[in-house]
Structures are given as C-alpha cells and as structure tokens.
JSON list of C-alpha atoms in Angstrom, two decimals:
[
{"chain": "S", "resi": 1, "resn": "ASP", "atom": "CA", "xyz": [100.01, 47.62, -17.48]},
{"chain": "S", "resi": 2, "resn": "THR", "atom": "CA", "xyz": [99.21, 43.84, -17.45]},
{"chain": "S", "resi": 3, "resn": "ALA", "atom": "CA", "xyz": [100.86, 42.21, -20.41]},
{"chain": "S", "resi": 4, "resn": "VAL", "atom": "CA", "xyz": [98.68, 38.93, -20.51]},
{"chain": "S", "resi": 5, "resn": "SER", "atom": "CA", "xyz": [95.47, 39.01, -18.44]},
{"chain": "S", "resi": 6, "resn": "GLN", "atom": "CA", "xyz": [92.90, 36.22, -17.73]},
{"chain": "S", "resi": 7, "resn": "THR", "atom": "CA", "xyz": [89.43, 36.18, -16.07]},
{"chain": "S", "resi": 8, "resn": "PRO", "atom": "CA", "xyz": [88.37, 34.78, -13.85]},
{"chain": "S", "resi": 9, "resn": "LYS", "atom": "CA", "xyz": [91.19, 33.91, -11.55]},
{"chain": "S", "resi": 10, "resn": "TYR", "atom": "CA", "xyz": [89.25, 31.32, -9.83]},
{"chain": "S", "resi": 11, "resn": "LEU", "atom": "CA", "xyz": [86.31, 29.29, -11.21]},
{"chain": "S", "resi": 12, "resn": "VAL", "atom": "CA", "xyz": [84.22, 26.73, -9.11]},
{"chain": "S", "resi": 13, "resn": "THR", "atom": "CA", "xyz": [81.46, 24.93, -10.87]},
{"chain": "S", "resi": 14, "resn": "GLN", "atom": "CA", "xyz": [79.47, 21.79, -11.07]},
{"chain": "S", "resi": 15, "resn": "MET", "atom": "CA", "xyz": [79.95, 18.81, -13.25]},
{"chain": "S", "resi": 16, "resn": "GLY", "atom": "CA", "xyz": [78.09, 19.09, -16.60]},
{"chain": "S", "resi": 17, "resn": "ASN", "atom": "CA", "xyz": [78.19, 22.91, -16.73]},
{"chain": "S", "resi": 18, "resn": "ASP", "atom": "CA", "xyz": [79.58, 24.96, -19.51]},
{"chain": "S", "resi": 19, "resn": "LYS", "atom": "CA", "xyz": [82.05, 27.82, -18.73]},
{"chain": "S", "resi": 20, "resn": "SER", "atom": "CA", "xyz": [84.44, 30.07, -20.45]},
{"chain": "S", "resi": 21, "resn": "ILE", "atom": "CA", "xyz": [87.80, 31.63, -19.47]},
{"chain": "S", "resi": 22, "resn": "LYS", "atom": "CA", "xyz": [88.82, 35.01, -21.12]},
{"chain": "S", "resi": 23, "resn": "CYS", "atom": "CA", "xyz": [92.46, 35.98, -22.14]},
{"chain": "S", "resi": 24, "resn": "GLU", "atom": "CA", "xyz": [93.69, 39.34, -23.53]},
{"chain": "S", "resi": 25, "resn": "GLN", "atom": "CA", "xyz": [97.18, 40.41, -24.34]},
{"chain": "S", "resi": 26, "resn": "ASN", "atom": "CA", "xyz": [98.40, 44.01, -24.97]},
{"chain": "S", "resi": 27, "resn": "LEU", "atom": "CA", "xyz": [101.82, 43.06, -26.24]},
{"chain": "S", "resi": 28, "resn": "GLY", "atom": "CA", "xyz": [100.92, 43.24, -29.92]},
{"chain": "S", "resi": 29, "resn": "HIS", "atom": "CA", "xyz": [101.67, 39.56, -30.27]},
{"chain": "S", "resi": 30, "resn": "ASP", "atom": "CA", "xyz": [99.92, 37.49, -33.05]},
{"chain": "S", "resi": 31, "resn": "THR", "atom": "CA", "xyz": [100.22, 34.03, -31.47]},
{"chain": "S", "resi": 32, "resn": "MET", "atom": "CA", "xyz": [98.38, 32.87, -28.51]},
{"chain": "S", "resi": 33, "resn": "TYR", "atom": "CA", "xyz": [98.27, 29.61, -26.48]},
{"chain": "S", "resi": 34, "resn": "TRP", "atom": "CA", "xyz": [96.34, 27.70, -23.97]},
{"chain": "S", "resi": 35, "resn": "TYR", "atom": "CA", "xyz": [98.14, 25.47, -21.52]},
{"chain": "S", "resi": 36, "resn": "LYS", "atom": "CA", "xyz": [96.73, 23.15, -18.77]},
{"chain": "S", "resi": 37, "resn": "GLN", "atom": "CA", "xyz": [98.73, 22.54, -15.64]},
{"chain": "S", "resi": 38, "resn": "ASP", "atom": "CA", "xyz": [97.51, 19.56, -13.67]},
{"chain": "S", "resi": 39, "resn": "SER", "atom": "CA", "xyz": [97.80, 18.76, -9.96]},
{"chain": "S", "resi": 40, "resn": "LYS", "atom": "CA", "xyz": [101.39, 17.42, -10.43]},
{"chain": "S", "resi": 41, "resn": "LYS", "atom": "CA", "xyz": [102.24, 20.78, -11.86]},
{"chain": "S", "resi": 42, "resn": "PHE", "atom": "CA", "xyz": [102.92, 19.36, -15.52]},
{"chain": "S", "resi": 43, "resn": "LEU", "atom": "CA", "xyz": [102.22, 22.13, -17.97]},
{"chain": "S", "resi": 44, "resn": "LYS", "atom": "CA", "xyz": [100.89, 20.89, -21.27]},
{"chain": "S", "resi": 45, "resn": "ILE", "atom": "CA", "xyz": [99.87, 22.70, -24.53]},
{"chain": "S", "resi": 46, "resn": "MET", "atom": "CA", "xyz": [96.24, 22.61, -25.49]},
{"chain": "S", "resi": 47, "resn": "PHE", "atom": "CA", "xyz": [96.05, 25.06, -28.43]},
{"chain": "S", "resi": 48, "resn": "SER", "atom": "CA", "xyz": [98.14, 27.53, -30.23]},
{"chain": "S", "resi": 49, "resn": "TYR", "atom": "CA", "xyz": [96.34, 30.17, -32.54]},
{"chain": "S", "resi": 50, "resn": "ASN", "atom": "CA", "xyz": [98.09, 32.42, -35.23]},
{"chain": "S", "resi": 51, "resn": "ASN", "atom": "CA", "xyz": [96.64, 34.45, -37.87]},
{"chain": "S", "resi": 52, "resn": "LYS", "atom": "CA", "xyz": [93.33, 32.70, -37.48]},
{"chain": "S", "resi": 53, "resn": "GLU", "atom": "CA", "xyz": [95.06, 29.31, -37.83]},
{"chain": "S", "resi": 54, "resn": "LEU", "atom": "CA", "xyz": [94.24, 26.94, -34.93]},
{"chain": "S", "resi": 55, "resn": "ILE", "atom": "CA", "xyz": [96.53, 24.13, -34.03]},
{"chain": "S", "resi": 56, "resn": "ILE", "atom": "CA", "xyz": [94.98, 21.69, -31.64]},
{"chain": "S", "resi": 57, "resn": "ASN", "atom": "CA", "xyz": [96.84, 19.15, -29.56]},
{"chain": "S", "resi": 58, "resn": "GLU", "atom": "CA", "xyz": [95.25, 15.92, -30.41]},
{"chain": "S", "resi": 59, "resn": "THR", "atom": "CA", "xyz": [94.85, 14.72, -26.85]},
{"chain": "S", "resi": 60, "resn": "VAL", "atom": "CA", "xyz": [92.41, 17.78, -26.07]},
{"chain": "S", "resi": 61, "resn": "PRO", "atom": "CA", "xyz": [88.72, 16.52, -25.84]},
{"chain": "S", "resi": 62, "resn": "ASN", "atom": "CA", "xyz": [86.49, 18.43, -28.34]},
{"chain": "S", "resi": 63, "resn": "ARG", "atom": "CA", "xyz": [84.59, 19.77, -25.23]},
{"chain": "S", "resi": 64, "resn": "PHE", "atom": "CA", "xyz": [87.29, 22.48, -25.26]},
{"chain": "S", "resi": 65, "resn": "SER", "atom": "CA", "xyz": [86.96, 25.09, -27.94]},
{"chain": "S", "resi": 66, "resn": "PRO", "atom": "CA", "xyz": [89.17, 28.22, -28.29]},
{"chain": "S", "resi": 67, "resn": "LYS", "atom": "CA", "xyz": [87.55, 31.47, -29.69]},
{"chain": "S", "resi": 68, "resn": "SER", "atom": "CA", "xyz": [89.49, 34.46, -30.90]},
{"chain": "S", "resi": 69, "resn": "PRO", "atom": "CA", "xyz": [87.36, 37.51, -31.73]},
{"chain": "S", "resi": 70, "resn": "ASP", "atom": "CA", "xyz": [90.62, 39.41, -32.69]},
{"chain": "S", "resi": 71, "resn": "LYS", "atom": "CA", "xyz": [94.41, 39.06, -32.33]},
{"chain": "S", "resi": 72, "resn": "ALA", "atom": "CA", "xyz": [94.54, 40.36, -28.84]},
{"chain": "S", "resi": 73, "resn": "HIS", "atom": "CA", "xyz": [92.04, 37.87, -27.35]},
{"chain": "S", "resi": 74, "resn": "LEU", "atom": "CA", "xyz": [91.87, 34.01, -27.15]},
{"chain": "S", "resi": 75, "resn": "ASN", "atom": "CA", "xyz": [89.02, 32.67, -24.94]},
{"chain": "S", "resi": 76, "resn": "LEU", "atom": "CA", "xyz": [88.55, 29.02, -23.91]},
{"chain": "S", "resi": 77, "resn": "HIS", "atom": "CA", "xyz": [85.07, 27.67, -23.74]},
{"chain": "S", "resi": 78, "resn": "ILE", "atom": "CA", "xyz": [84.50, 24.25, -22.10]},
{"chain": "S", "resi": 79, "resn": "ASN", "atom": "CA", "xyz": [81.31, 22.26, -22.47]},
{"chain": "S", "resi": 80, "resn": "SER", "atom": "CA", "xyz": [80.03, 19.58, -20.20]},
{"chain": "S", "resi": 81, "resn": "LEU", "atom": "CA", "xyz": [82.65, 20.02, -17.57]},
{"chain": "S", "resi": 82, "resn": "GLU", "atom": "CA", "xyz": [84.10, 16.83, -15.92]},
{"chain": "S", "resi": 83, "resn": "LEU", "atom": "CA", "xyz": [86.02, 16.26, -12.62]},
{"chain": "S", "resi": 84, "resn": "GLY", "atom": "CA", "xyz": [89.15, 15.68, -14.57]},
{"chain": "S", "resi": 85, "resn": "ASP", "atom": "CA", "xyz": [89.01, 19.15, -16.07]},
{"chain": "S", "resi": 86, "resn": "SER", "atom": "CA", "xyz": [90.03, 20.61, -12.63]},
{"chain": "S", "resi": 87, "resn": "ALA", "atom": "CA", "xyz": [93.41, 22.23, -13.18]},
{"chain": "S", "resi": 88, "resn": "VAL", "atom": "CA", "xyz": [95.11, 25.61, -13.65]},
{"chain": "S", "resi": 89, "resn": "TYR", "atom": "CA", "xyz": [94.64, 27.01, -17.18]},
{"chain": "S", "resi": 90, "resn": "PHE", "atom": "CA", "xyz": [97.27, 29.35, -18.44]},
{"chain": "S", "resi": 91, "resn": "CYS", "atom": "CA", "xyz": [97.00, 31.57, -21.56]},
{"chain": "S", "resi": 92, "resn": "ALA", "atom": "CA", "xyz": [100.21, 32.74, -23.17]},
{"chain": "S", "resi": 93, "resn": "SER", "atom": "CA", "xyz": [101.35, 34.97, -26.13]},
{"chain": "S", "resi": 94, "resn": "SER", "atom": "CA", "xyz": [104.41, 35.38, -28.34]},
{"chain": "S", "resi": 95, "resn": "ARG", "atom": "CA", "xyz": [105.51, 37.10, -31.48]},
{"chain": "S", "resi": 96, "resn": "THR", "atom": "CA", "xyz": [105.49, 35.05, -34.61]},
{"chain": "S", "resi": 97, "resn": "ILE", "atom": "CA", "xyz": [107.95, 32.20, -34.56]},
{"chain": "S", "resi": 98, "resn": "GLY", "atom": "CA", "xyz": [110.51, 32.51, -37.34]},
{"chain": "S", "resi": 99, "resn": "THR", "atom": "CA", "xyz": [111.28, 36.14, -36.87]},
{"chain": "S", "resi": 100, "resn": "SER", "atom": "CA", "xyz": [114.56, 37.00, -35.11]},
{"chain": "S", "resi": 101, "resn": "GLY", "atom": "CA", "xyz": [114.98, 36.55, -31.42]},
{"chain": "S", "resi": 102, "resn": "SER", "atom": "CA", "xyz": [113.78, 34.08, -28.84]},
{"chain": "S", "resi": 103, "resn": "ASN", "atom": "CA", "xyz": [110.12, 35.02, -29.24]},
{"chain": "S", "resi": 104, "resn": "GLU", "atom": "CA", "xyz": [109.54, 33.66, -25.82]},
{"chain": "S", "resi": 105, "resn": "GLN", "atom": "CA", "xyz": [106.04, 33.19, -24.51]},
{"chain": "S", "resi": 106, "resn": "PHE", "atom": "CA", "xyz": [104.56, 35.38, -21.95]},
{"chain": "S", "resi": 107, "resn": "PHE", "atom": "CA", "xyz": [102.11, 33.76, -19.53]},
{"chain": "S", "resi": 108, "resn": "GLY", "atom": "CA", "xyz": [98.95, 35.04, -17.96]},
{"chain": "S", "resi": 109, "resn": "PRO", "atom": "CA", "xyz": [98.22, 34.69, -14.26]},
{"chain": "S", "resi": 110, "resn": "GLY", "atom": "CA", "xyz": [96.32, 31.37, -14.63]},
{"chain": "S", "resi": 111, "resn": "THR", "atom": "CA", "xyz": [92.59, 30.34, -13.88]},
{"chain": "S", "resi": 112, "resn": "ARG", "atom": "CA", "xyz": [92.19, 27.79, -11.21]},
{"chain": "S", "resi": 113, "resn": "LEU", "atom": "CA", "xyz": [89.23, 25.68, -12.30]},
{"chain": "S", "resi": 114, "resn": "THR", "atom": "CA", "xyz": [87.64, 23.41, -9.75]},
{"chain": "S", "resi": 115, "resn": "VAL", "atom": "CA", "xyz": [84.89, 21.02, -10.96]},
{"chain": "S", "resi": 116, "resn": "LEU", "atom": "CA", "xyz": [82.68, 19.64, -8.18]},
{"chain": "C", "resi": 1, "resn": "GLY", "atom": "CA", "xyz": [107.34, 12.62, -29.69]},
{"chain": "C", "resi": 2, "resn": "GLN", "atom": "CA", "xyz": [108.77, 14.70, -26.94]},
{"chain": "C", "resi": 3, "resn": "ASN", "atom": "CA", "xyz": [110.61, 13.39, -23.88]},
{"chain": "C", "resi": 4, "resn": "ILE", "atom": "CA", "xyz": [112.11, 15.96, -21.42]},
{"chain": "C", "resi": 5, "resn": "ASP", "atom": "CA", "xyz": [113.60, 14.87, -18.18]},
{"chain": "C", "resi": 6, "resn": "GLN", "atom": "CA", "xyz": [114.72, 16.98, -15.17]},
{"chain": "C", "resi": 7, "resn": "PRO", "atom": "CA", "xyz": [115.13, 16.14, -11.54]},
{"chain": "C", "resi": 8, "resn": "THR", "atom": "CA", "xyz": [111.95, 16.46, -9.46]},
{"chain": "C", "resi": 9, "resn": "GLU", "atom": "CA", "xyz": [113.34, 18.20, -6.42]},
{"chain": "C", "resi": 10, "resn": "MET", "atom": "CA", "xyz": [116.61, 19.86, -5.37]},
{"chain": "C", "resi": 11, "resn": "THR", "atom": "CA", "xyz": [117.73, 21.61, -2.23]},
{"chain": "C", "resi": 12, "resn": "ALA", "atom": "CA", "xyz": [120.54, 24.12, -1.92]},
{"chain": "C", "resi": 13, "resn": "THR", "atom": "CA", "xyz": [121.92, 26.61, 0.63]},
{"chain": "C", "resi": 14, "resn": "GLU", "atom": "CA", "xyz": [121.62, 30.40, 0.34]},
{"chain": "C", "resi": 15, "resn": "GLY", "atom": "CA", "xyz": [124.65, 31.82, -1.23]},
{"chain": "C", "resi": 16, "resn": "ALA", "atom": "CA", "xyz": [125.64, 28.66, -2.91]},
{"chain": "C", "resi": 17, "resn": "ILE", "atom": "CA", "xyz": [125.54, 27.68, -6.58]},
{"chain": "C", "resi": 18, "resn": "VAL", "atom": "CA", "xyz": [123.10, 25.13, -7.89]},
{"chain": "C", "resi": 19, "resn": "GLN", "atom": "CA", "xyz": [122.81, 23.35, -11.33]},
{"chain": "C", "resi": 20, "resn": "ILE", "atom": "CA", "xyz": [119.49, 21.97, -12.69]},
{"chain": "C", "resi": 21, "resn": "ASN", "atom": "CA", "xyz": [119.96, 19.49, -15.56]},
{"chain": "C", "resi": 22, "resn": "CYS", "atom": "CA", "xyz": [117.52, 18.85, -18.36]},
{"chain": "C", "resi": 23, "resn": "THR", "atom": "CA", "xyz": [117.89, 16.16, -21.09]},
{"chain": "C", "resi": 24, "resn": "TYR", "atom": "CA", "xyz": [115.53, 16.03, -24.04]},
{"chain": "C", "resi": 25, "resn": "GLN", "atom": "CA", "xyz": [114.70, 13.70, -26.88]},
{"chain": "C", "resi": 26, "resn": "THR", "atom": "CA", "xyz": [112.40, 15.49, -29.27]},
{"chain": "C", "resi": 27, "resn": "SER", "atom": "CA", "xyz": [111.33, 15.12, -32.94]},
{"chain": "C", "resi": 28, "resn": "GLY", "atom": "CA", "xyz": [112.13, 18.71, -33.74]},
{"chain": "C", "resi": 29, "resn": "PHE", "atom": "CA", "xyz": [114.05, 21.51, -32.10]},
{"chain": "C", "resi": 30, "resn": "ASN", "atom": "CA", "xyz": [113.66, 25.29, -32.34]},
{"chain": "C", "resi": 31, "resn": "GLY", "atom": "CA", "xyz": [115.16, 26.43, -29.15]},
{"chain": "C", "resi": 32, "resn": "LEU", "atom": "CA", "xyz": [115.28, 25.53, -25.37]},
{"chain": "C", "resi": 33, "resn": "PHE", "atom": "CA", "xyz": [113.83, 27.65, -22.69]},
{"chain": "C", "resi": 34, "resn": "TRP", "atom": "CA", "xyz": [113.92, 27.83, -18.85]},
{"chain": "C", "resi": 35, "resn": "TYR", "atom": "CA", "xyz": [111.06, 29.29, -17.10]},
{"chain": "C", "resi": 36, "resn": "GLN", "atom": "CA", "xyz": [110.75, 30.04, -13.29]},
{"chain": "C", "resi": 37, "resn": "GLN", "atom": "CA", "xyz": [107.42, 29.43, -11.57]},
{"chain": "C", "resi": 38, "resn": "HIS", "atom": "CA", "xyz": [106.66, 30.51, -8.01]},
{"chain": "C", "resi": 39, "resn": "ALA", "atom": "CA", "xyz": [103.83, 28.65, -6.20]},
{"chain": "C", "resi": 40, "resn": "GLY", "atom": "CA", "xyz": [100.43, 29.95, -7.38]},
{"chain": "C", "resi": 41, "resn": "GLU", "atom": "CA", "xyz": [102.02, 32.26, -10.10]},
{"chain": "C", "resi": 42, "resn": "ALA", "atom": "CA", "xyz": [102.57, 32.15, -13.74]},
{"chain": "C", "resi": 43, "resn": "PRO", "atom": "CA", "xyz": [105.79, 30.87, -15.39]},
{"chain": "C", "resi": 44, "resn": "THR", "atom": "CA", "xyz": [108.22, 33.60, -16.17]},
{"chain": "C", "resi": 45, "resn": "PHE", "atom": "CA", "xyz": [110.87, 33.50, -18.84]},
{"chain": "C", "resi": 46, "resn": "LEU", "atom": "CA", "xyz": [114.42, 33.14, -17.64]},
{"chain": "C", "resi": 47, "resn": "SER", "atom": "CA", "xyz": [116.62, 32.03, -20.62]},
{"chain": "C", "resi": 48, "resn": "TYR", "atom": "CA", "xyz": [116.72, 30.82, -24.17]},
{"chain": "C", "resi": 49, "resn": "ASN", "atom": "CA", "xyz": [119.32, 28.77, -26.00]},
{"chain": "C", "resi": 50, "resn": "VAL", "atom": "CA", "xyz": [119.22, 27.77, -29.59]},
{"chain": "C", "resi": 51, "resn": "LEU", "atom": "CA", "xyz": [122.91, 27.48, -30.35]},
{"chain": "C", "resi": 52, "resn": "ASP", "atom": "CA", "xyz": [125.42, 25.21, -28.39]},
{"chain": "C", "resi": 53, "resn": "GLY", "atom": "CA", "xyz": [127.15, 27.07, -25.50]},
{"chain": "C", "resi": 54, "resn": "LEU", "atom": "CA", "xyz": [126.54, 29.16, -22.43]},
{"chain": "C", "resi": 55, "resn": "GLU", "atom": "CA", "xyz": [124.28, 32.12, -22.14]},
{"chain": "C", "resi": 56, "resn": "GLU", "atom": "CA", "xyz": [124.78, 34.31, -19.06]},
{"chain": "C", "resi": 57, "resn": "LYS", "atom": "CA", "xyz": [122.20, 36.66, -17.64]},
{"chain": "C", "resi": 58, "resn": "GLY", "atom": "CA", "xyz": [123.15, 38.04, -14.25]},
{"chain": "C", "resi": 59, "resn": "ARG", "atom": "CA", "xyz": [123.09, 35.35, -11.56]},
{"chain": "C", "resi": 60, "resn": "PHE", "atom": "CA", "xyz": [121.45, 32.89, -14.01]},
{"chain": "C", "resi": 61, "resn": "SER", "atom": "CA", "xyz": [123.23, 31.05, -16.91]},
{"chain": "C", "resi": 62, "resn": "SER", "atom": "CA", "xyz": [122.00, 28.35, -19.25]},
{"chain": "C", "resi": 63, "resn": "PHE", "atom": "CA", "xyz": [123.93, 25.91, -21.32]},
{"chain": "C", "resi": 64, "resn": "LEU", "atom": "CA", "xyz": [123.02, 23.82, -24.27]},
{"chain": "C", "resi": 65, "resn": "SER", "atom": "CA", "xyz": [124.48, 20.88, -26.14]},
{"chain": "C", "resi": 66, "resn": "ARG", "atom": "CA", "xyz": [122.29, 19.98, -29.09]},
{"chain": "C", "resi": 67, "resn": "SER", "atom": "CA", "xyz": [124.32, 16.95, -29.99]},
{"chain": "C", "resi": 68, "resn": "LYS", "atom": "CA", "xyz": [123.85, 15.46, -26.43]},
{"chain": "C", "resi": 69, "resn": "GLY", "atom": "CA", "xyz": [120.29, 16.66, -26.02]},
{"chain": "C", "resi": 70, "resn": "TYR", "atom": "CA", "xyz": [121.24, 18.37, -22.76]},
{"chain": "C", "resi": 71, "resn": "SER", "atom": "CA", "xyz": [120.83, 21.73, -21.06]},
{"chain": "C", "resi": 72, "resn": "TYR", "atom": "CA", "xyz": [121.51, 23.04, -17.63]},
{"chain": "C", "resi": 73, "resn": "LEU", "atom": "CA", "xyz": [120.45, 26.10, -15.76]},
{"chain": "C", "resi": 74, "resn": "LEU", "atom": "CA", "xyz": [122.95, 27.42, -13.38]},
{"chain": "C", "resi": 75, "resn": "LEU", "atom": "CA", "xyz": [121.90, 29.71, -10.42]},
{"chain": "C", "resi": 76, "resn": "LYS", "atom": "CA", "xyz": [124.65, 31.59, -8.50]},
{"chain": "C", "resi": 77, "resn": "GLU", "atom": "CA", "xyz": [124.55, 33.30, -5.09]},
{"chain": "C", "resi": 78, "resn": "LEU", "atom": "CA", "xyz": [121.35, 31.76, -4.27]},
{"chain": "C", "resi": 79, "resn": "GLN", "atom": "CA", "xyz": [118.69, 33.82, -2.58]},
{"chain": "C", "resi": 80, "resn": "MET", "atom": "CA", "xyz": [115.71, 32.69, -0.56]},
{"chain": "C", "resi": 81, "resn": "LYS", "atom": "CA", "xyz": [113.46, 34.10, -3.22]},
{"chain": "C", "resi": 82, "resn": "ASP", "atom": "CA", "xyz": [114.94, 31.62, -5.84]},
{"chain": "C", "resi": 83, "resn": "SER", "atom": "CA", "xyz": [112.93, 28.90, -4.14]},
{"chain": "C", "resi": 84, "resn": "ALA", "atom": "CA", "xyz": [110.55, 27.86, -6.99]},
{"chain": "C", "resi": 85, "resn": "SER", "atom": "CA", "xyz": [109.84, 25.51, -9.70]},
{"chain": "C", "resi": 86, "resn": "TYR", "atom": "CA", "xyz": [112.18, 25.59, -12.66]},
{"chain": "C", "resi": 87, "resn": "LEU", "atom": "CA", "xyz": [110.69, 24.41, -16.06]},
{"chain": "C", "resi": 88, "resn": "CYS", "atom": "CA", "xyz": [112.68, 23.25, -18.97]},
{"chain": "C", "resi": 89, "resn": "ALA", "atom": "CA", "xyz": [110.90, 23.49, -22.29]},
{"chain": "C", "resi": 90, "resn": "VAL", "atom": "CA", "xyz": [111.75, 22.65, -25.89]},
{"chain": "C", "resi": 91, "resn": "ARG", "atom": "CA", "xyz": [110.11, 24.49, -28.73]},
{"chain": "C", "resi": 92, "resn": "ASP", "atom": "CA", "xyz": [109.11, 22.37, -31.68]},
{"chain": "C", "resi": 93, "resn": "ASP", "atom": "CA", "xyz": [110.32, 23.35, -35.16]},
{"chain": "C", "resi": 94, "resn": "ASN", "atom": "CA", "xyz": [107.13, 22.25, -36.79]},
{"chain": "C", "resi": 95, "resn": "SER", "atom": "CA", "xyz": [104.63, 24.85, -37.91]},
{"chain": "C", "resi": 96, "resn": "ASN", "atom": "CA", "xyz": [101.94, 22.01, -37.63]},
{"chain": "C", "resi": 97, "resn": "SER", "atom": "CA", "xyz": [102.45, 22.05, -33.93]},
{"chain": "C", "resi": 98, "resn": "GLY", "atom": "CA", "xyz": [102.05, 25.74, -33.76]},
{"chain": "C", "resi": 99, "resn": "TYR", "atom": "CA", "xyz": [105.69, 25.98, -32.36]},
{"chain": "C", "resi": 100, "resn": "ALA", "atom": "CA", "xyz": [104.37, 25.17, -28.90]},
{"chain": "C", "resi": 101, "resn": "LEU", "atom": "CA", "xyz": [106.44, 24.67, -26.01]},
{"chain": "C", "resi": 102, "resn": "ASN", "atom": "CA", "xyz": [106.87, 21.13, -24.58]},
{"chain": "C", "resi": 103, "resn": "PHE", "atom": "CA", "xyz": [107.59, 21.25, -20.96]},
{"chain": "C", "resi": 104, "resn": "GLY", "atom": "CA", "xyz": [109.40, 18.90, -18.57]},
{"chain": "C", "resi": 105, "resn": "LYS", "atom": "CA", "xyz": [107.85, 18.28, -15.34]},
{"chain": "C", "resi": 106, "resn": "GLY", "atom": "CA", "xyz": [109.74, 20.90, -13.56]},
{"chain": "C", "resi": 107, "resn": "THR", "atom": "CA", "xyz": [112.42, 20.89, -10.83]},
{"chain": "C", "resi": 108, "resn": "SER", "atom": "CA", "xyz": [111.25, 22.13, -7.42]},
{"chain": "C", "resi": 109, "resn": "LEU", "atom": "CA", "xyz": [114.23, 24.02, -5.92]},
{"chain": "C", "resi": 110, "resn": "LEU", "atom": "CA", "xyz": [114.14, 24.75, -2.13]},
{"chain": "C", "resi": 111, "resn": "VAL", "atom": "CA", "xyz": [116.73, 27.35, -0.86]},
{"chain": "C", "resi": 112, "resn": "THR", "atom": "CA", "xyz": [117.50, 26.90, 2.77]},
{"chain": "C", "resi": 113, "resn": "PRO", "atom": "CA", "xyz": [119.22, 29.44, 5.17]}
]
C-alpha cells in the first residue's frame, strides 16, 4: 500500500562509517529526489534523478552518492559519515515535470540518521 | 538564487481562521506548493498554485500573486489536528535543477482549545 517507503527509519552509527538508505516508490513515477531536513526543520534538496539523469545540488559533499538500480528505487549511500550529517533524510517522487497537472512530490516517511 | 520567507510560528484558536503568508524571490517559477508536516512525519501535499488567484480545497485555500511574489494558505474551522508545520515551496522552472522544490523554513502552527 505504501506509496514511498524508506528503510531504515532510524540509523545510529559512528563517525567515519559508510551507510546506505534505501527508497522505493510504487506510484509509477519517473523522477525521484532526496532531501535533508536539519535540526531546525529546514528541508533542502540534495538530488533529483530522472530517466537516469542525475541533478546534484552543488552544496552536497561528494561523500553522498545516489544510486538508482531502476526507476522505482533511489538509494542514498554516504561515505565517511560526519557529525554534521545527523539529520532526517526524506526520499520523494513525482511524475515528470512538464506534463499536465501539479506533479506534486510524494514523500517517504524519512530516515533519522544520528552520527555519534 | 531562492529566498522564501514565512513566519516561524503562529498560534490560533480551535474553530477560528488562520492565514499563513509566504513571500518569495526566486530565479525561476514553475508553481508554488504548500505542504503540511506533523512532528516526526513526512510532509504531505496540501495545495498547488501556478496561476494567480485562489484555489480552494475543503477547509484549506491557497492564494498566489506572481507579480508580488506572494502566497498565503488559509485554514478555516481550525481543528486541534491542524497543529503542524506548514511549508511553502517554490518549484524551479529550470530542468538543470531537476525541477526541485525550494522550501521555506516552515511555519509552526499551534491550535489551542
């Protein structure tokens, strides 16, 4: 039933580790996104991915890399985790922008990452 | 660049009407969205405006003036469950940005009895 799902919901890890967050959508959308929400609740785009084209927000460190095995999945891999990476990470998906309608984004439940 | 401003906090009484304003200055525009986010949950879509005017959807309405870079979300007949953060977001019109949403910092609304 779940439209956009993420695993895990909570992730606690040590500085320097490498971790991945998985995202899947069953809405038939062809554009997926990753957002970061910091402690002040500010939601900021990290990546968007459409038809194998990756758009990266220039402020995102290259320790973060999205990987899309197919249209329904966009996983986020993070190398060498730092304290400042602690945040809630949201995956989202939408239909292709430019077609008719609002093409609003649907968000997953979020993954709360805590780096110790 | 993107600059989206909305009040940080608002308080209103159950049954009342509240208006949450959002002003924006963006390099491109492909629609303005309002999302609701309860604590610990995902943002959920409330409304979309791309043309000037008012869009009504049940107890919620959203208004847009593109020339003024201004929108508001109007919530009528407030209920306790409306206590949440309300996020204003502008979608870029540039495919180079992936048509991502640029969010304001959100308005935390508290509905009191």
